Amino acid sequence: MSDIRTDDIDLTEEPKLGLGAHAAALAVVCVIALVGNTVATEHTVPQGLVGLIILWVMCMVGMALTKFVPFKLPSVAWISLVGILATMPWTPGSAWILDKVSHVNFLTLATPCLAYAGIAIAKREIEIAKTSGWKIAVVAVLVMTGTYVGSAMVAQAFL
């Protein structure tokens, strides 16, 4: 690993996406999640679509709060807060929101969310991967294979 050079990479650079880019990326994630939700559950496309639109709106409100509120909190905190407030029993329309979002299987959301997280890596990780060469690919394949096989063994043994 001593052949990896990071001296020409700016490790302080933070990736920045605008609200439009986030909206587009989350829309793509919602489309993929809709397909997964339709295949994995008995819910229809319109049922899942309404729930995903509600979740998309909550995410975008949280992202807007992250950008425009004067004190800084991570976007996940704002999005969680929006979701919590929207579904509190005293919030008008919370029963309707809960009913519509209940048609979305949250396990089917994991695949597109993890794919989005993988795509959203910063320039520095790409540069480090380029300088690492083929060795990093071998390590990644072995780690993913080991994780899958280990999970399958645990599931087979205990489930």
PDB file of C-alpha atoms in Angstrom:
ATOM      1  CA  MET A   1       0.000   0.000   0.000  1.00  0.00           C
ATOM      2  CA  SER A   2       3.018   2.289   0.155  1.00  0.00           C
ATOM      3  CA  ASP A   3       2.737   3.006  -3.580  1.00  0.00           C
ATOM      4  CA  ILE A   4      -0.460   5.023  -3.125  1.00  0.00           C
ATOM      5  CA  ARG A   5       0.200   8.742  -3.540  1.00  0.00           C
ATOM      6  CA  THR A   6      -2.290  11.168  -2.080  1.00  0.00           C
ATOM      7  CA  ASP A   7      -0.117  14.284  -1.944  1.00  0.00           C
ATOM      8  CA  ASP A   8      -1.688  15.707  -5.116  1.00  0.00           C
ATOM      9  CA  ILE A   9      -5.268  15.162  -3.918  1.00  0.00           C
ATOM     10  CA  ASP A  10      -7.118  17.866  -2.034  1.00  0.00           C
ATOM     11  CA  LEU A  11      -8.532  15.919   0.915  1.00  0.00           C
ATOM     12  CA  THR A  12     -10.380  18.953   2.288  1.00  0.00           C
ATOM     13  CA  GLU A  13     -12.613  19.332  -0.761  1.00  0.00           C
ATOM     14  CA  GLU A  14     -16.250  18.671   0.017  1.00  0.00           C
ATOM     15  CA  PRO A  15     -18.593  17.513  -2.723  1.00  0.00           C
ATOM     16  CA  LYS A  16     -21.457  19.942  -3.274  1.00  0.00           C
ATOM     17  CA  LEU A  17     -24.693  19.304  -5.117  1.00  0.00           C
ATOM     18  CA  GLY A  18     -27.406  21.864  -5.630  1.00  0.00           C
ATOM     19  CA  LEU A  19     -31.050  21.261  -4.786  1.00  0.00           C
ATOM     20  CA  GLY A  20     -31.812  20.549  -8.442  1.00  0.00           C
ATOM     21  CA  ALA A  21     -29.157  17.841  -8.624  1.00  0.00           C
ATOM     22  CA  HIS A  22     -30.431  16.321  -5.383  1.00  0.00           C
ATOM     23  CA  ALA A  23     -34.005  16.442  -6.669  1.00  0.00           C
ATOM     24  CA  ALA A  24     -33.031  14.693  -9.897  1.00  0.00           C
ATOM     25  CA  ALA A  25     -30.936  12.061  -8.141  1.00  0.00           C
ATOM     26  CA  LEU A  26     -33.674  11.354  -5.612  1.00  0.00           C
ATOM     27  CA  ALA A  27     -36.241  11.122  -8.418  1.00  0.00           C
ATOM     28  CA  VAL A  28     -34.111   8.445 -10.072  1.00  0.00           C
ATOM     29  CA  VAL A  29     -33.845   6.636  -6.739  1.00  0.00           C
ATOM     30  CA  CYS A  30     -37.642   6.833  -6.375  1.00  0.00           C
ATOM     31  CA  VAL A  31     -38.180   5.335  -9.834  1.00  0.00           C
ATOM     32  CA  ILE A  32     -35.844   2.450  -9.018  1.00  0.00           C
ATOM     33  CA  ALA A  33     -37.502   2.025  -5.620  1.00  0.00           C
ATOM     34  CA  LEU A  34     -40.931   2.011  -7.271  1.00  0.00           C
ATOM     35  CA  VAL A  35     -39.874  -0.861  -9.502  1.00  0.00           C
ATOM     36  CA  GLY A  36     -38.471  -2.753  -6.512  1.00  0.00           C
ATOM     37  CA  ASN A  37     -41.549  -2.022  -4.419  1.00  0.00           C
ATOM     38  CA  THR A  38     -43.875  -3.236  -7.165  1.00  0.00           C
ATOM     39  CA  VAL A  39     -41.905  -6.436  -7.706  1.00  0.00           C
ATOM     40  CA  ALA A  40     -41.313  -7.236  -4.023  1.00  0.00           C
ATOM     41  CA  THR A  41     -44.764  -6.471  -2.611  1.00  0.00           C
ATOM     42  CA  GLU A  42     -48.416  -6.818  -3.505  1.00  0.00           C
ATOM     43  CA  HIS A  43     -48.820  -3.041  -3.698  1.00  0.00           C
ATOM     44  CA  THR A  44     -49.742  -1.498  -7.024  1.00  0.00           C
ATOM     45  CA  VAL A  45     -47.692   1.122  -8.866  1.00  0.00           C
ATOM     46  CA  PRO A  46     -50.077   4.013  -8.000  1.00  0.00           C
ATOM     47  CA  GLN A  47     -50.032   3.070  -4.302  1.00  0.00           C
ATOM     48  CA  GLY A  48     -46.248   2.961  -4.192  1.00  0.00           C
ATOM     49  CA  LEU A  49     -45.927   6.080  -6.331  1.00  0.00           C
ATOM     50  CA  VAL A  50     -47.960   8.230  -3.940  1.00  0.00           C
ATOM     51  CA  GLY A  51     -45.912   7.031  -0.967  1.00  0.00           C
ATOM     52  CA  LEU A  52     -42.631   7.656  -2.769  1.00  0.00           C
ATOM     53  CA  ILE A  53     -43.725  11.131  -3.847  1.00  0.00           C
ATOM     54  CA  ILE A  54     -44.479  11.952  -0.215  1.00  0.00           C
ATOM     55  CA  LEU A  55     -41.055  10.664   0.835  1.00  0.00           C
ATOM     56  CA  TRP A  56     -39.415  12.621  -2.003  1.00  0.00           C
ATOM     57  CA  VAL A  57     -41.145  15.831  -0.865  1.00  0.00           C
ATOM     58  CA  MET A  58     -40.027  15.235   2.730  1.00  0.00           C
ATOM     59  CA  CYS A  59     -36.448  14.727   1.543  1.00  0.00           C
ATOM     60  CA  MET A  60     -36.515  17.879  -0.556  1.00  0.00           C
ATOM     61  CA  VAL A  61     -37.958  19.964   2.302  1.00  0.00           C
ATOM     62  CA  GLY A  62     -35.187  18.632   4.549  1.00  0.00           C
ATOM     63  CA  MET A  63     -32.555  19.408   1.909  1.00  0.00           C
ATOM     64  CA  ALA A  64     -33.924  22.950   1.527  1.00  0.00           C
ATOM     65  CA  LEU A  65     -33.792  23.438   5.296  1.00  0.00           C
ATOM     66  CA  THR A  66     -30.184  22.216   5.288  1.00  0.00           C
ATOM     67  CA  LYS A  67     -29.295  24.796   2.672  1.00  0.00           C
ATOM     68  CA  PHE A  68     -31.219  27.822   3.943  1.00  0.00           C
ATOM     69  CA  VAL A  69     -31.477  27.574   7.749  1.00  0.00           C
ATOM     70  CA  PRO A  70     -28.761  29.713   9.381  1.00  0.00           C
ATOM     71  CA  PHE A  71     -27.509  27.034  11.797  1.00  0.00           C
ATOM     72  CA  LYS A  72     -26.009  23.897  10.342  1.00  0.00           C
ATOM     73  CA  LEU A  73     -27.338  20.402  10.896  1.00  0.00           C
ATOM     74  CA  PRO A  74     -26.706  17.421   8.638  1.00  0.00           C
ATOM     75  CA  SER A  75     -29.343  16.908   5.974  1.00  0.00           C
ATOM     76  CA  VAL A  76     -30.275  13.533   7.448  1.00  0.00           C
ATOM     77  CA  ALA A  77     -31.241  15.304  10.690  1.00  0.00           C
ATOM     78  CA  TRP A  78     -33.450  17.818   8.865  1.00  0.00           C
ATOM     79  CA  ILE A  79     -35.066  15.122   6.716  1.00  0.00           C
ATOM     80  CA  SER A  80     -35.744  12.993   9.799  1.00  0.00           C
ATOM     81  CA  LEU A  81     -37.213  15.986  11.605  1.00  0.00           C
ATOM     82  CA  VAL A  82     -39.510  16.753   8.662  1.00  0.00           C
ATOM     83  CA  GLY A  83     -40.658  13.122   8.559  1.00  0.00           C
ATOM     84  CA  ILE A  84     -41.246  13.016  12.296  1.00  0.00           C
ATOM     85  CA  LEU A  85     -43.209  16.267  12.328  1.00  0.00           C
ATOM     86  CA  ALA A  86     -45.279  15.253   9.295  1.00  0.00           C
ATOM     87  CA  THR A  87     -46.377  12.018  10.951  1.00  0.00           C
ATOM     88  CA  MET A  88     -47.012  13.197  14.504  1.00  0.00           C
ATOM     89  CA  PRO A  89     -50.594  12.434  15.578  1.00  0.00           C
ATOM     90  CA  TRP A  90     -51.482  16.119  16.041  1.00  0.00           C
ATOM     91  CA  THR A  91     -50.209  17.113  12.588  1.00  0.00           C
ATOM     92  CA  PRO A  92     -53.122  17.641  10.183  1.00  0.00           C
ATOM     93  CA  GLY A  93     -53.057  14.960   7.500  1.00  0.00           C
ATOM     94  CA  SER A  94     -50.650  12.683   9.360  1.00  0.00           C
ATOM     95  CA  ALA A  95     -53.015   9.700   9.138  1.00  0.00           C
ATOM     96  CA  TRP A  96     -53.246  10.144   5.360  1.00  0.00           C
ATOM     97  CA  ILE A  97     -49.447  10.442   5.065  1.00  0.00           C
ATOM     98  CA  LEU A  98     -48.931   7.315   7.163  1.00  0.00           C
ATOM     99  CA  ASP A  99     -51.510   5.415   5.114  1.00  0.00           C
ATOM    100  CA  LYS A 100     -49.891   6.341   1.799  1.00  0.00           C
ATOM    101  CA  VAL A 101     -46.310   5.774   2.953  1.00  0.00           C
ATOM    102  CA  SER A 102     -47.294   2.386   4.427  1.00  0.00           C
ATOM    103  CA  HIS A 103     -47.534   1.115   0.837  1.00  0.00           C
ATOM    104  CA  VAL A 104     -43.770   1.535   0.457  1.00  0.00           C
ATOM    105  CA  ASN A 105     -41.666  -1.401   1.621  1.00  0.00           C
ATOM    106  CA  PHE A 106     -38.642   0.243   3.192  1.00  0.00           C
ATOM    107  CA  LEU A 107     -36.382  -2.743   2.560  1.00  0.00           C
ATOM    108  CA  THR A 108     -36.840  -2.204  -1.172  1.00  0.00           C
ATOM    109  CA  LEU A 109     -35.529   1.340  -0.692  1.00  0.00           C
ATOM    110  CA  ALA A 110     -32.155   0.038   0.495  1.00  0.00           C
ATOM    111  CA  THR A 111     -30.863  -0.956  -2.939  1.00  0.00           C
ATOM    112  CA  PRO A 112     -31.309   2.376  -4.723  1.00  0.00           C
ATOM    113  CA  CYS A 113     -30.217   4.328  -1.639  1.00  0.00           C
ATOM    114  CA  LEU A 114     -27.005   2.358  -1.384  1.00  0.00           C
ATOM    115  CA  ALA A 115     -26.479   2.733  -5.117  1.00  0.00           C
ATOM    116  CA  TYR A 116     -26.969   6.499  -4.769  1.00  0.00           C
ATOM    117  CA  ALA A 117     -24.469   6.583  -1.923  1.00  0.00           C
ATOM    118  CA  GLY A 118     -21.994   4.666  -4.050  1.00  0.00           C
ATOM    119  CA  ILE A 119     -22.425   7.040  -6.971  1.00  0.00           C
ATOM    120  CA  ALA A 120     -22.113  10.111  -4.763  1.00  0.00           C
ATOM    121  CA  ILE A 121     -18.480   9.522  -3.850  1.00  0.00           C
ATOM    122  CA  ALA A 122     -16.233  12.534  -3.960  1.00  0.00           C
ATOM    123  CA  LYS A 123     -13.400  13.321  -6.357  1.00  0.00           C
ATOM    124  CA  ARG A 124     -10.761  12.385  -3.801  1.00  0.00           C
ATOM    125  CA  GLU A 125     -11.998   8.791  -3.544  1.00  0.00           C
ATOM    126  CA  ILE A 126     -11.965   8.468  -7.323  1.00  0.00           C
ATOM    127  CA  GLU A 127      -8.418   9.818  -7.462  1.00  0.00           C
ATOM    128  CA  ILE A 128      -7.271   7.471  -4.709  1.00  0.00           C
ATOM    129  CA  ALA A 129      -8.884   4.547  -6.536  1.00  0.00           C
ATOM    130  CA  LYS A 130      -7.111   5.556  -9.757  1.00  0.00           C
ATOM    131  CA  THR A 131      -3.739   5.628  -8.043  1.00  0.00           C
ATOM    132  CA  SER A 132      -4.374   2.313  -6.272  1.00  0.00           C
ATOM    133  CA  GLY A 133      -4.812   0.442  -9.525  1.00  0.00           C
ATOM    134  CA  TRP A 134      -6.178  -3.051  -9.877  1.00  0.00           C
ATOM    135  CA  LYS A 135      -5.392  -4.054  -6.267  1.00  0.00           C
ATOM    136  CA  ILE A 136      -8.291  -2.046  -4.906  1.00  0.00           C
ATOM    137  CA  ALA A 137     -10.691  -3.859  -7.256  1.00  0.00           C
ATOM    138  CA  VAL A 138      -9.481  -7.246  -6.009  1.00  0.00           C
ATOM    139  CA  VAL A 139      -9.915  -6.161  -2.400  1.00  0.00           C
ATOM    140  CA  ALA A 140     -13.400  -4.780  -3.132  1.00  0.00           C
ATOM    141  CA  VAL A 141     -14.525  -8.002  -4.831  1.00  0.00           C
ATOM    142  CA  LEU A 142     -13.190 -10.108  -1.960  1.00  0.00           C
ATOM    143  CA  VAL A 143     -14.850  -7.899   0.661  1.00  0.00           C
ATOM    144  CA  MET A 144     -18.213  -7.967  -1.137  1.00  0.00           C
ATOM    145  CA  THR A 145     -18.003 -11.729  -1.684  1.00  0.00           C
ATOM    146  CA  GLY A 146     -17.070 -12.319   1.945  1.00  0.00           C
ATOM    147  CA  THR A 147     -19.900 -10.120   3.157  1.00  0.00           C
ATOM    148  CA  TYR A 148     -22.425 -11.895   0.947  1.00  0.00           C
ATOM    149  CA  VAL A 149     -21.230 -15.386   1.873  1.00  0.00           C
ATOM    150  CA  GLY A 150     -21.078 -14.469   5.562  1.00  0.00           C
ATOM    151  CA  SER A 151     -24.606 -13.050   5.472  1.00  0.00           C
ATOM    152  CA  ALA A 152     -25.878 -16.124   3.661  1.00  0.00           C
ATOM    153  CA  MET A 153     -24.260 -18.404   6.244  1.00  0.00           C
ATOM    154  CA  VAL A 154     -25.787 -16.468   9.142  1.00  0.00           C
ATOM    155  CA  ALA A 155     -29.192 -16.460   7.439  1.00  0.00           C
ATOM    156  CA  GLN A 156     -28.978 -20.180   6.712  1.00  0.00           C
ATOM    157  CA  ALA A 157     -27.938 -20.977  10.268  1.00  0.00           C
ATOM    158  CA  PHE A 158     -30.410 -18.818  12.157  1.00  0.00           C
ATOM    159  CA  LEU A 159     -33.383 -18.036   9.933  1.00  0.00           C
TER     160      LEU A 159
END
